[in-house]
Amino acid sequence: MNFWAMLFILTHVTGMTYEPEIGDYQIIDSPAEPEASFVLPVPYDTLMYIAPEGLILQPMDSLTLHVQIPEGESVVLKFNSSGISVVELPETLSTLAQQAIDVSPSWLQHALEDNFRRLGEYADTYALIILDADPQLRDEVAFQVAHIGAEILTDSIFDPELIVVNAELIYAYDDSLQYVELVEYPEYTTTRYKIVVDGDTIDYELPFPYYYYYIVHPELSDEIPRMDEYVYNRFWRDYLFNEADSGYPKLSEVLKHTKVLWEVTDTAQVYPGSSAPFDSTAPALVTVGRWVSYTLPELAWGNRPIQPNVIAHEHNGNCGEVQDLLQAAARTALIPVDAHFSIAEDHVWNAFYCYGWHEYQVDRGGGVVHLNDWRTAYDVDWGGSKQVSSVMAWRSDGLTETVTPWYSNACSLYVQVLDARGMPVDGARVLLYSEYYYGGYSISCWKFTNPLGMTAFAVGNLRNIYLQIRTPLGTYPDENTIMQIIYYGQTGGNYYKTLYLPYIVPFVRVVPAGAPTDTTNPYAVDIELTVPYKILHGYAWGRRNTGDANPIQHTYSEEEDGGTIDMYIFDSLGYEAYVEGGVAVAYYIGDNLPAETLSFTAPYESDWYIVLSNRSSLSTTYGVDLKVRLSSKSMLVEQVSNPKFNVRILTKGIAVEHRQPIALKLYDLTGRTVATREFTQPGHHLWQPNVSAGIYFVHVKQGDNLTTYKWVKLGR
């Protein structure tokens, strides 16, 4: 064993530069499932008022909204005989922000709106950057504004110009690299590569949207992008391509004659170090890997930097520095690469994308380059010495997935997080722990729950798995305790765990009202609601530099099709109770609606409120399309004769003369049937329905002939 390897073992210098939470946590067993789970109230049919035939609806007002409703917020409309008005909306974007959204690709517009709202007073700064961008660069610029966490974009060390510099450098380097070219489509850009398949050189086009997340995005994992004096006043895409210390290779020079990205194979490829490492016949993946290996000749010592420029300049590192530098160098070379972590086992590396994801690791000091070599995690199932607890892929913006089955035999864990009422908790950070490689317990991986309170993991076999849940409501079990949920997990096993937090997610307490009784001056409202998409959020921690004492918790977003929203219709008293947080009486209740078409007849002169509520979400934004039309109800002119029958409307009853069977229905002003009668014998008949005084409508049907009359009953 050489001196450096022995020193590494004796001093326990970690391979990673990522700083996991490691400690001697209190361990508790997972609680047994409750004997009876919380049962939601049985859904009920809400009374709906339908205008009877014989009413003419005169349009009064209409309103159309396309709006995002963030977590905890609502949209409120008021309607009355004077029209429709907006009472409450989420924060409205500035004119500049809306203009920036309008000129951006359609697939980015929802995410831009979401992040602009989170940017607050900085929104116009970034809107102007989008509006002023070269049209060819606008998709790259808008993508960064949409998918860099607002907390980073507003941090004092972040230079907004980095966004434009980053995009410009991508196009500049496209002209210098022979194995790749940018391909422009009307709505998006991607890359096309030269690759070798079975000895033939062919074109391969990177699928949408990998180019943006794994080449354009300026973050790598847990560092905040910089181009200030700390990183020599250069963004890493500039510094790594164009600078090199004396005696070290320059990335632009070693790549300038490279002709292909990769020689595609299903088997592991291990390219050894070489006295002539930068042969132009080597694939770009190998050349970039060798550049990293020769740039870092020494094991890590000193400050363990996390910024690529500093790593390249200080020329030392373990797997953490290698991972950061390889990812930055590959993206500089327009190669899609992300970061993989086996945190509890103290190892990290990379993966590249070409017909799917493939392992990518470099050994420092002129060592080998591994491509498609799934032994990288060193799990015993692949001939290594470790029992891997999990392998986590970290997308630049902070979204994580577990990819353990690529590197180890694995089992599946499905977790659902509910509050004390049994309602789903979205945006809960589910942290999995296992025994740390050097003792104690370490975070192994994490994910966030969806609107159903659910998430899923692939974890390693033959390992104990522990859990802790963090939400805005609190940490469960607590900050110093982790809960064991898998005991020595078995290959192929499926483990399920439902956890009830001792907290209650904010919710609207609404009960159904009976039918309104006042029937004067009616008017009708037609509502069309759809929820076409939702935006899920999680967060990651970003460090400005090594040992950052106050890292940034920054938000990421992920858009998915479909969603649901709660809709209520209140009168004035019900809405007042809703605002004050009391039990609100509603004349319409629609929980978790993906869409709804509703006709509601307001039965008297009053203020009415339509509420779209997202109060029960902790981290999910819903996109809502809403159309509301308000109409007044006018009555048809009375008909007093017919070729087949005669009808006389009396204040005490209804007189009918007919020759064929005839059916009568009586409706009140809300459209409800209040009485019916049939006469089968021809002749003269008088019908006196047992109803209170008021205005009614009479449907008279004989065969296919249907006629409507107004009847005003005076007294009993």
XYZ file of C-alpha atoms in Angstrom:
716
model
C 0.000 0.000 0.000
C 1.441 3.383 -0.955
C 1.974 6.222 1.498
C -0.951 8.369 0.313
C -3.447 5.518 0.489
C -2.250 4.643 4.020
C -2.503 8.276 5.113
C -6.059 8.443 3.738
C -7.141 5.417 5.782
C -5.450 6.588 8.966
C -6.971 10.068 8.843
C -10.406 9.087 7.513
C -10.348 11.846 4.907
C -13.744 11.590 3.291
C -14.013 11.147 -0.421
C -17.017 13.414 -0.734
C -17.055 17.183 -0.541
C -20.819 17.033 0.051
C -21.420 17.409 3.791
C -24.013 14.848 4.953
C -25.685 14.883 8.329
C -23.829 12.276 10.362
C -24.390 11.493 14.005
C -25.392 9.107 16.749
C -29.140 9.456 16.438
C -31.609 7.920 18.826
C -33.128 4.927 17.032
C -36.779 3.999 17.477
C -38.871 1.290 15.879
C -41.472 2.184 13.340
C -44.884 2.376 15.056
C -47.472 -0.237 14.229
C -50.183 0.774 11.817
C -53.283 2.046 13.629
C -56.082 -0.479 13.950
C -58.455 1.813 12.101
C -57.140 4.411 9.707
C -58.760 7.810 9.522
C -61.817 7.608 7.291
C -62.697 10.616 5.192
C -66.313 11.784 5.262
C -68.520 10.034 2.727
C -68.912 12.296 -0.330
C -72.354 13.797 -0.683
C -74.264 15.122 -3.675
C -74.399 18.878 -3.439
C -77.740 20.431 -4.353
C -77.465 22.137 -7.710
C -80.010 24.604 -9.032
C -80.948 24.277 -12.684
C -83.064 26.909 -14.377
C -86.322 25.338 -15.603
C -87.510 25.550 -19.158
C -89.411 28.715 -19.660
C -86.659 31.028 -18.353
C -84.677 33.329 -20.562
C -81.090 33.994 -19.312
C -79.991 37.521 -20.094
C -76.146 37.859 -20.032
C -74.954 40.308 -17.395
C -71.205 39.772 -16.977
C -68.423 37.269 -17.579
C -64.843 36.698 -16.449
C -62.048 34.378 -17.590
C -58.956 33.607 -15.484
C -55.773 31.667 -16.227
C -54.061 31.737 -12.867
C -51.553 29.877 -10.736
C -52.612 29.280 -7.139
C -49.528 28.699 -4.951
C -49.542 26.674 -1.774
C -51.696 28.116 0.998
C -53.429 30.670 -1.245
C -56.876 31.164 -2.782
C -58.697 32.856 -5.631
C -61.945 34.570 -4.630
C -64.597 36.059 -6.927
C -67.721 37.925 -5.851
C -70.909 38.100 -7.873
C -74.234 39.813 -7.364
C -76.840 41.534 -9.483
C -74.246 44.172 -10.393
C -71.763 41.740 -11.933
C -68.585 39.752 -11.140
C -65.531 41.160 -9.363
C -62.202 39.808 -8.130
C -61.776 39.829 -4.355
C -58.512 37.902 -3.948
C -55.785 36.741 -6.313
C -52.223 35.520 -5.768
C -49.656 38.262 -6.223
C -49.967 39.719 -9.716
C -46.811 39.781 -11.809
C -45.381 43.030 -13.108
C -45.833 44.085 -16.718
C -42.175 43.329 -17.441
C -42.406 39.847 -15.939
C -45.505 39.075 -17.981
C -43.812 40.348 -21.145
C -40.810 38.109 -20.433
C -43.123 35.130 -20.039
C -44.910 35.926 -23.286
C -41.691 35.979 -25.356
C -40.346 32.754 -23.792
C -40.988 29.227 -25.129
C -44.423 27.930 -24.151
C -42.983 24.924 -22.265
C -41.193 27.308 -19.887
C -43.995 29.780 -19.242
C -45.605 28.052 -16.255
C -42.269 27.561 -14.478
C -41.295 31.164 -15.225
C -44.530 32.491 -13.737
C -43.968 30.350 -10.658
C -40.382 31.538 -10.143
C -41.110 35.186 -10.958
C -43.625 35.204 -8.117
C -40.961 33.858 -5.767
C -38.422 36.444 -6.950
C -40.426 39.363 -5.566
C -38.676 42.684 -6.171
C -35.988 40.966 -8.260
C -38.492 39.771 -10.861
C -38.065 42.794 -13.135
C -34.278 42.396 -13.111
C -34.544 38.919 -14.552
C -37.459 39.828 -16.814
C -35.251 42.446 -18.482
C -32.475 39.889 -18.925
C -34.900 37.660 -20.832
C -36.334 40.529 -22.864
C -32.883 41.893 -23.771
C -31.424 38.481 -24.658
C -30.425 37.572 -28.195
C -33.486 35.692 -29.562
C -31.257 32.688 -30.301
C -30.275 32.539 -26.620
C -33.678 33.320 -25.148
C -34.647 29.714 -24.449
C -31.401 29.081 -22.533
C -31.713 32.365 -20.641
C -35.395 31.844 -19.803
C -34.716 28.262 -18.702
C -32.146 29.445 -16.170
C -34.469 32.120 -14.786
C -37.209 29.503 -14.466
C -35.103 26.709 -12.967
C -32.452 28.286 -10.774
C -33.929 28.613 -7.298
C -35.216 32.104 -6.535
C -33.193 32.023 -3.309
C -29.979 31.712 -5.370
C -31.005 34.321 -7.935
C -31.523 36.823 -5.113
C -28.392 35.963 -3.112
C -25.745 38.659 -2.833
C -22.959 36.555 -4.396
C -24.947 35.631 -7.503
C -24.321 37.837 -10.526
C -27.418 37.948 -12.797
C -25.158 38.418 -15.818
C -23.887 34.868 -15.262
C -27.078 33.663 -16.949
C -26.282 35.435 -20.210
C -22.562 34.620 -20.065
C -23.384 30.958 -19.597
C -25.684 30.888 -22.642
C -23.233 32.821 -24.840
C -20.376 30.436 -24.015
C -22.429 27.405 -25.046
C -22.860 28.846 -28.530
C -19.247 29.981 -28.691
C -17.926 26.493 -27.893
C -20.318 24.830 -30.318
C -18.184 26.272 -33.126
C -14.997 24.830 -31.592
C -16.085 21.229 -31.017
C -16.246 18.777 -33.914
C -18.196 15.956 -32.252
C -21.221 18.064 -31.299
C -23.493 20.692 -32.800
C -26.425 22.669 -31.492
C -29.752 21.993 -33.177
C -32.415 24.703 -33.082
C -36.119 23.903 -33.179
C -38.922 26.488 -33.008
C -39.574 25.837 -29.303
C -36.320 24.366 -28.025
C -32.644 23.640 -28.638
C -30.755 20.389 -28.255
C -27.406 18.828 -29.181
C -26.484 16.332 -31.894
C -23.378 14.151 -31.527
C -21.162 11.943 -33.608
C -21.053 8.500 -32.011
C -19.659 5.133 -33.096
C -22.047 2.163 -33.199
C -20.733 -1.217 -34.423
C -17.837 0.519 -36.137
C -19.985 3.082 -37.981
C -20.075 6.788 -37.144
C -23.667 8.003 -36.884
C -25.577 10.993 -35.538
C -27.290 10.888 -32.160
C -29.659 13.654 -31.035
C -30.123 14.295 -27.343
C -33.823 14.069 -26.427
C -35.682 17.090 -25.093
C -35.231 18.491 -22.416
C -31.922 16.885 -21.284
C -29.897 19.639 -22.947
C -31.287 22.221 -20.536
C -31.007 20.321 -17.250
C -27.660 18.579 -17.870
C -25.736 21.006 -20.102
C -27.214 24.505 -19.746
C -27.956 24.578 -16.018
C -25.063 26.341 -14.227
C -25.398 24.418 -10.936
C -23.763 21.038 -10.455
C -25.041 19.844 -7.072
C -24.540 21.580 -3.731
C -22.612 24.662 -4.857
C -23.969 28.090 -5.846
C -22.751 29.300 -9.276
C -20.317 32.176 -9.066
C -18.125 34.351 -11.277
C -16.729 36.774 -8.704
C -13.199 37.141 -7.330
C -13.518 33.933 -5.282
C -13.553 31.984 -8.572
C -11.066 34.293 -10.318
C -13.818 36.447 -11.860
C -14.716 33.773 -14.407
C -17.666 31.433 -14.695
C -16.516 27.800 -14.750
C -17.574 27.280 -18.377
C -15.129 30.040 -19.329
C -12.289 29.259 -16.908
C -12.121 25.512 -17.530
C -12.212 25.810 -21.324
C -9.723 28.622 -21.706
C -7.374 28.601 -18.713
C -4.715 26.195 -17.465
C -1.859 26.562 -15.025
C 1.635 26.003 -16.350
C 2.279 22.333 -16.999
C -1.413 21.385 -17.025
C -3.618 20.688 -20.065
C -6.113 23.241 -21.403
C -9.532 21.722 -22.097
C -10.095 23.572 -25.372
C -6.746 22.346 -26.703
C -7.208 18.667 -25.869
C -10.696 18.614 -27.437
C -10.133 20.545 -30.618
C -9.387 17.486 -32.796
C -11.826 15.080 -31.117
C -14.251 13.596 -33.668
C -16.775 11.486 -31.698
C -18.511 11.549 -28.346
C -18.516 7.826 -27.521
C -17.952 4.370 -28.921
C -21.275 2.884 -27.840
C -21.270 -0.465 -26.048
C -23.372 -2.345 -23.516
C -20.311 -3.503 -21.594
C -18.059 -1.669 -19.165
C -15.219 0.340 -20.675
C -12.083 1.152 -18.686
C -9.604 3.426 -20.463
C -6.171 3.407 -18.770
C -4.003 6.432 -18.266
C -1.477 7.067 -21.004
C 1.768 8.882 -21.656
C -0.099 10.402 -24.638
C -3.550 10.758 -23.079
C -5.020 13.254 -25.505
C -4.926 11.303 -28.742
C -7.481 12.816 -31.138
C -8.851 9.337 -31.877
C -10.139 8.996 -28.302
C -13.834 9.746 -27.725
C -14.700 13.067 -26.096
C -15.870 11.324 -22.934
C -12.444 9.772 -22.505
C -10.573 12.982 -23.334
C -12.593 15.035 -20.837
C -12.076 12.332 -18.209
C -8.335 12.278 -18.779
C -8.212 16.069 -18.614
C -9.784 15.906 -15.140
C -7.488 13.087 -14.054
C -4.346 14.952 -15.105
C -5.620 18.249 -13.654
C -5.943 16.587 -10.226
C -2.682 14.714 -9.618
C -2.868 14.693 -5.796
C -5.157 13.348 -3.104
C -7.297 15.933 -1.329
C -5.734 18.181 1.219
C -6.386 21.691 2.471
C -9.738 23.414 2.108
C -11.623 20.793 -0.005
C -13.110 23.293 -2.509
C -16.519 22.842 -4.136
C -16.202 25.473 -6.886
C -14.870 23.948 -10.155
C -12.447 26.797 -10.865
C -10.830 26.502 -7.451
C -10.622 22.714 -7.745
C -8.896 22.999 -11.126
C -6.447 25.598 -9.850
C -5.526 23.810 -6.608
C -4.917 20.449 -8.370
C -5.927 18.060 -5.598
C -9.003 16.137 -4.645
C -10.786 12.937 -3.774
C -13.982 11.657 -5.343
C -15.926 14.805 -4.368
C -13.594 17.194 -6.197
C -13.326 14.785 -9.130
C -17.107 14.596 -9.409
C -17.519 18.376 -9.423
C -14.722 18.992 -11.904
C -15.759 16.177 -14.255
C -19.357 17.385 -14.334
C -18.346 20.987 -15.005
C -15.767 20.017 -17.637
C -18.202 17.704 -19.423
C -20.903 20.362 -19.532
C -18.318 22.847 -20.762
C -17.657 20.349 -23.546
C -21.468 20.211 -24.199
C -21.831 16.686 -22.821
C -24.916 15.909 -20.661
C -23.704 14.780 -17.233
C -25.203 14.590 -13.744
C -24.028 13.624 -10.247
C -24.505 10.302 -8.421
C -24.082 9.879 -4.671
C -23.620 6.916 -2.354
C -23.562 9.209 0.656
C -23.583 6.770 3.569
C -20.747 4.834 1.900
C -18.709 8.024 1.248
C -18.448 7.853 -2.520
C -19.640 10.034 -5.397
C -19.198 9.976 -9.185
C -21.055 10.924 -12.385
C -23.212 9.604 -15.204
C -23.586 10.716 -18.837
C -26.590 10.461 -21.150
C -26.590 8.744 -24.545
C -29.399 6.282 -25.234
C -30.066 6.409 -21.511
C -27.821 7.029 -18.507
C -24.373 5.434 -18.175
C -21.833 5.481 -15.357
C -18.914 7.926 -15.696
C -15.998 7.983 -13.243
C -12.395 9.145 -13.345
C -9.487 8.125 -11.133
C -7.310 11.108 -10.284
C -3.579 11.414 -10.969
C -3.544 10.135 -14.565
C -5.671 7.129 -13.652
C -8.329 5.270 -15.604
C -11.578 6.560 -17.082
C -14.646 4.381 -16.466
C -17.580 4.444 -18.903
C -20.695 2.342 -18.450
C -18.959 0.575 -15.563
C -21.663 -0.131 -12.998
C -19.090 -1.434 -10.512
C -18.411 2.192 -9.562
C -20.406 2.038 -6.315
C -18.195 -0.896 -5.222
C -21.194 -2.917 -4.071
C -20.566 -6.577 -3.222
C -23.142 -7.596 -5.836
C -20.780 -6.178 -8.477
C -17.594 -7.582 -6.971
C -16.853 -4.754 -4.550
C -16.557 -4.606 -0.782
C -19.513 -2.392 0.212
C -23.184 -3.022 0.903
C -24.609 0.095 -0.709
C -27.589 1.585 1.149
C -28.681 3.712 -1.827
C -27.422 5.576 -4.871
C -29.016 8.970 -5.490
C -28.951 10.982 -8.723
C -28.956 14.738 -8.074
C -30.288 16.892 -10.902
C -28.678 20.331 -10.924
C -31.729 22.223 -9.694
C -32.080 19.934 -6.653
C -34.516 17.205 -7.727
C -33.310 13.737 -6.680
C -34.062 10.161 -7.724
C -32.729 6.872 -6.396
C -30.938 4.816 -9.062
C -29.677 2.079 -6.747
C -30.673 -0.855 -9.039
C -28.073 0.298 -11.572
C -25.313 -0.406 -9.064
C -26.602 -3.013 -6.605
C -29.278 -5.538 -5.884
C -32.109 -3.491 -4.445
C -35.529 -3.392 -2.868
C -38.335 -0.840 -3.076
C -39.689 1.376 -0.331
C -43.005 3.219 -0.684
C -43.776 5.921 1.866
C -46.994 7.854 2.414
C -47.087 10.794 4.805
C -50.441 11.829 6.313
C -51.333 14.405 8.917
C -53.151 13.657 12.174
C -56.494 13.726 10.342
C -55.332 11.236 7.731
C -54.980 13.868 5.001
C -51.970 13.742 2.634
C -48.962 15.970 3.297
C -47.303 17.260 0.127
C -43.737 18.542 -0.011
C -42.587 16.551 3.023
C -38.850 15.872 2.835
C -38.439 12.159 3.515
C -34.850 11.507 4.597
C -33.524 7.949 4.607
C -30.575 7.078 6.862
C -28.332 4.057 7.246
C -25.162 3.104 9.107
C -22.302 5.363 8.018
C -19.175 3.812 6.509
C -17.034 5.235 9.325
C -19.493 4.672 12.179
C -22.660 6.283 13.445
C -25.563 7.020 11.117
C -25.664 9.081 7.941
C -28.245 10.402 5.535
C -28.376 8.027 2.599
C -30.846 9.801 0.282
C -33.980 11.944 0.258
C -37.054 12.761 -1.783
C -40.219 14.839 -1.405
C -43.827 13.713 -1.245
C -46.329 14.485 -4.008
C -49.865 15.898 -3.501
C -51.017 12.445 -2.386
C -48.354 12.469 0.330
C -46.452 9.687 -1.449
C -42.902 9.038 -2.603
C -40.844 5.960 -3.477
C -37.222 4.858 -3.145
C -35.003 2.099 -4.470
C -32.595 1.144 -1.674
C -29.781 -1.382 -1.383
C -30.265 -4.934 -0.193
C -29.035 -6.306 3.137
C -29.076 -2.874 4.795
C -31.046 -1.332 7.626
C -32.962 1.768 6.583
C -34.089 4.514 8.952
C -36.344 7.475 8.309
C -36.955 11.056 9.368
C -39.561 13.437 7.919
C -39.203 17.212 7.763
C -42.091 19.522 6.923
C -42.901 23.201 7.517
C -45.097 21.939 10.353
C -42.285 20.148 12.184
C -39.850 17.208 12.138
C -40.961 13.644 12.821
C -40.065 11.803 15.041
C -37.808 14.743 16.014
C -34.481 16.262 14.966
C -32.456 13.856 17.109
C -34.354 10.673 16.320
C -34.606 8.395 13.302
C -37.102 5.573 12.898
C -36.139 2.134 11.607
C -38.437 1.005 8.801
C -36.460 -1.722 7.001
C -34.559 -4.466 8.775
C -31.907 -6.023 6.551
C -33.805 -5.411 3.303
C -34.149 -8.310 0.905
C -33.464 -8.192 -2.833
C -36.647 -7.558 -4.797
C -38.653 -6.830 -1.660
C -41.398 -4.227 -1.585
C -41.764 -2.319 1.666
C -44.692 -0.001 2.414
C -44.991 2.502 5.222
C -47.765 4.963 6.039
C -46.848 7.534 8.669
C -49.231 9.815 10.557
C -47.607 13.058 11.664
C -48.699 14.646 14.953
C -49.552 17.826 13.044
C -52.554 19.042 11.081
C -52.182 20.539 7.623
C -54.155 23.803 7.327
C -57.592 23.124 5.909
C -60.925 24.780 5.227
C -63.744 23.696 7.534
C -66.825 23.747 5.312
C -70.248 22.213 5.803
C -73.108 22.041 3.283
C -76.040 24.423 3.501
C -79.645 23.582 2.789
C -81.477 25.105 -0.152
C -81.949 28.882 0.088
C -85.550 29.873 0.755
C -85.676 33.443 -0.546
C -86.857 33.331 -4.174
C -86.904 36.977 -5.217
C -84.877 38.507 -8.067
C -82.992 35.357 -9.098
C -79.914 35.255 -11.307
C -77.725 32.411 -12.592
C -73.995 31.690 -12.656
C -72.329 29.193 -15.001
C -68.855 28.015 -14.015
C -66.328 26.071 -16.100
C -63.225 24.956 -14.190
C -60.188 22.930 -15.278
C -56.861 22.289 -13.550
C -54.504 21.486 -16.447
C -51.212 21.257 -14.528
C -49.493 21.345 -11.163
C -46.005 22.417 -10.117
C -44.373 20.333 -7.390
C -41.608 21.815 -5.274
C -38.771 20.577 -3.153
C -35.545 22.125 -2.025
C -31.805 21.538 -1.781
C -29.000 23.184 0.135
C -26.498 25.268 -1.793
C -23.106 26.358 -0.443
C -21.194 29.427 -1.569
C -17.870 27.819 -0.702
C -16.368 25.098 1.454
C -17.496 25.351 5.044
C -20.282 27.812 4.260
C -21.888 28.365 7.660
C -25.161 29.631 6.153
C -25.951 27.591 3.038
C -28.995 28.548 1.008
C -32.111 26.411 1.000
C -33.238 26.874 -2.586
C -36.453 25.724 -4.209
C -36.782 23.643 -7.348
C -39.903 23.047 -9.422
C -41.204 20.140 -11.477
C -44.295 20.537 -13.641
C -46.730 17.653 -14.135
C -49.963 17.383 -16.096
C -53.263 17.514 -14.247
C -54.169 18.660 -10.782
C -57.046 19.333 -8.422
C -58.403 22.308 -6.534
C -61.116 22.857 -3.913
C -64.070 25.049 -4.946
C -66.768 26.501 -2.707
C -69.706 28.879 -3.175
C -70.575 30.933 -0.114
C -73.079 33.609 0.738
C -71.800 36.600 2.710
C -72.024 34.912 6.098
C -70.337 31.735 4.872
C -67.511 33.672 3.256
C -66.955 35.718 6.412
C -66.589 32.490 8.393
C -64.193 31.107 5.758
C -61.968 34.190 6.027
C -61.959 34.053 9.821
C -61.104 30.359 9.829
C -64.350 29.197 11.374
C -66.795 26.578 10.161
C -68.123 27.992 6.894
C -71.509 27.073 5.447
C -71.313 26.600 1.663
C -74.030 26.201 -0.961
C -71.608 24.281 -3.158
C -68.688 22.135 -2.033
C -66.259 20.592 -4.498
C -63.148 18.995 -2.983
C -60.168 17.920 -5.125
C -61.768 18.863 -8.420
C -59.753 18.160 -11.597
C -62.526 19.880 -13.566
C -66.113 21.009 -13.046
C -68.997 22.435 -15.042
C -71.588 23.969 -12.757
C -74.786 25.980 -13.127
C -75.739 27.719 -9.917
C -78.885 29.780 -9.489
C -78.494 32.445 -6.827
C -81.939 32.581 -5.306
C -81.996 36.123 -3.931
C -80.343 39.535 -4.091
C -77.063 39.204 -2.175
C -73.303 38.990 -2.473
C -72.063 35.520 -3.391
C -68.485 34.248 -3.390
C -66.698 31.633 -5.492
C -63.574 30.418 -3.707
C -60.839 28.307 -5.300
C -58.734 27.159 -2.367
C -55.223 25.712 -2.211
C -54.982 26.162 1.558
C -54.203 22.503 2.238
C -51.062 22.399 0.084
C -47.672 22.937 1.658
C -45.598 23.059 -1.527
C -47.720 22.504 -4.660
C -48.870 25.191 -7.094
C -51.875 24.492 -9.318
C -52.597 26.052 -12.681
C -56.303 26.870 -12.999
C -58.465 27.885 -15.958
C -61.773 29.405 -14.865
C -64.712 30.866 -16.807
C -67.628 32.467 -14.971
C -70.767 33.801 -16.688
C -73.465 35.721 -14.824
C -77.002 36.008 -16.190
C -80.334 37.384 -15.039
C -83.434 35.231 -15.349
C -86.412 36.635 -17.239
C -89.782 34.883 -17.616
C -91.453 33.835 -20.829
C -94.655 35.508 -21.949
C -97.651 33.486 -20.758
C -99.336 31.220 -23.276
C -103.077 30.953 -22.792
C -104.206 28.704 -25.623
C -103.037 25.782 -27.690
C -104.580 23.722 -30.507
C -104.622 20.660 -28.255
C -105.456 22.199 -24.895
C -106.419 25.395 -23.113
C -104.887 26.542 -19.841
C -106.123 29.273 -17.535
C -103.836 30.571 -14.824
C -105.737 31.409 -11.653
C -104.424 32.879 -8.413
C -105.734 29.818 -6.553
C -105.062 27.104 -9.120
C -104.528 26.046 -12.743
C -107.471 25.194 -15.033
C -106.804 22.838 -17.949
C -109.046 21.739 -20.824
C -107.718 18.894 -22.984
C -108.633 15.915 -25.158
C -105.483 13.718 -24.735
C -103.541 12.638 -21.600
C -101.614 15.559 -20.137
C -98.837 15.944 -17.483
C -98.097 19.015 -15.382
C -94.985 19.878 -13.352
C -94.615 22.827 -11.027
C -91.185 24.442 -10.465
C -90.128 27.113 -8.023
C -87.658 29.830 -8.962
C -84.660 27.689 -8.070
C -85.660 25.106 -10.667
C -86.777 22.441 -8.202
C -89.862 20.391 -8.921
C -92.330 21.087 -6.114
C -95.481 19.337 -7.422
C -96.657 17.129 -10.296
C -100.032 16.008 -11.650
C -101.282 13.906 -14.574
C -104.770 13.889 -16.154
C -105.559 10.912 -18.380
C -109.278 11.519 -18.953
C -110.279 14.283 -21.394
C -112.287 17.205 -20.087
C -111.998 20.244 -17.818
C -109.780 20.019 -14.723
C -108.697 22.372 -11.935
C -105.367 21.727 -10.188
C -104.627 23.498 -6.902
C -101.049 22.496 -5.829
C -100.412 22.574 -2.087
C -97.579 25.120 -2.133
C -96.958 28.441 -0.429
C -97.546 31.793 -2.093
C -94.947 32.813 -4.599
C -93.850 32.745 -8.241
C -93.841 29.376 -10.022
C -93.574 27.917 -13.497
C -95.878 25.263 -14.901
C -94.702 22.801 -17.548
C -97.642 21.361 -19.466
C -96.757 18.339 -21.590
C -99.095 16.553 -24.026
C -97.351 14.068 -26.289
C -94.343 15.882 -27.747
C -95.804 19.293 -27.070
C -94.303 21.127 -24.052
C -95.375 24.588 -22.959
C -94.337 26.707 -19.971
C -96.511 29.179 -18.051
C -95.831 31.524 -15.186
C -98.119 31.167 -12.152
C -98.234 33.628 -9.287
C -100.021 32.171 -6.286
C -101.494 34.703 -3.903
C -101.999 33.343 -0.396
C -103.150 29.831 0.457
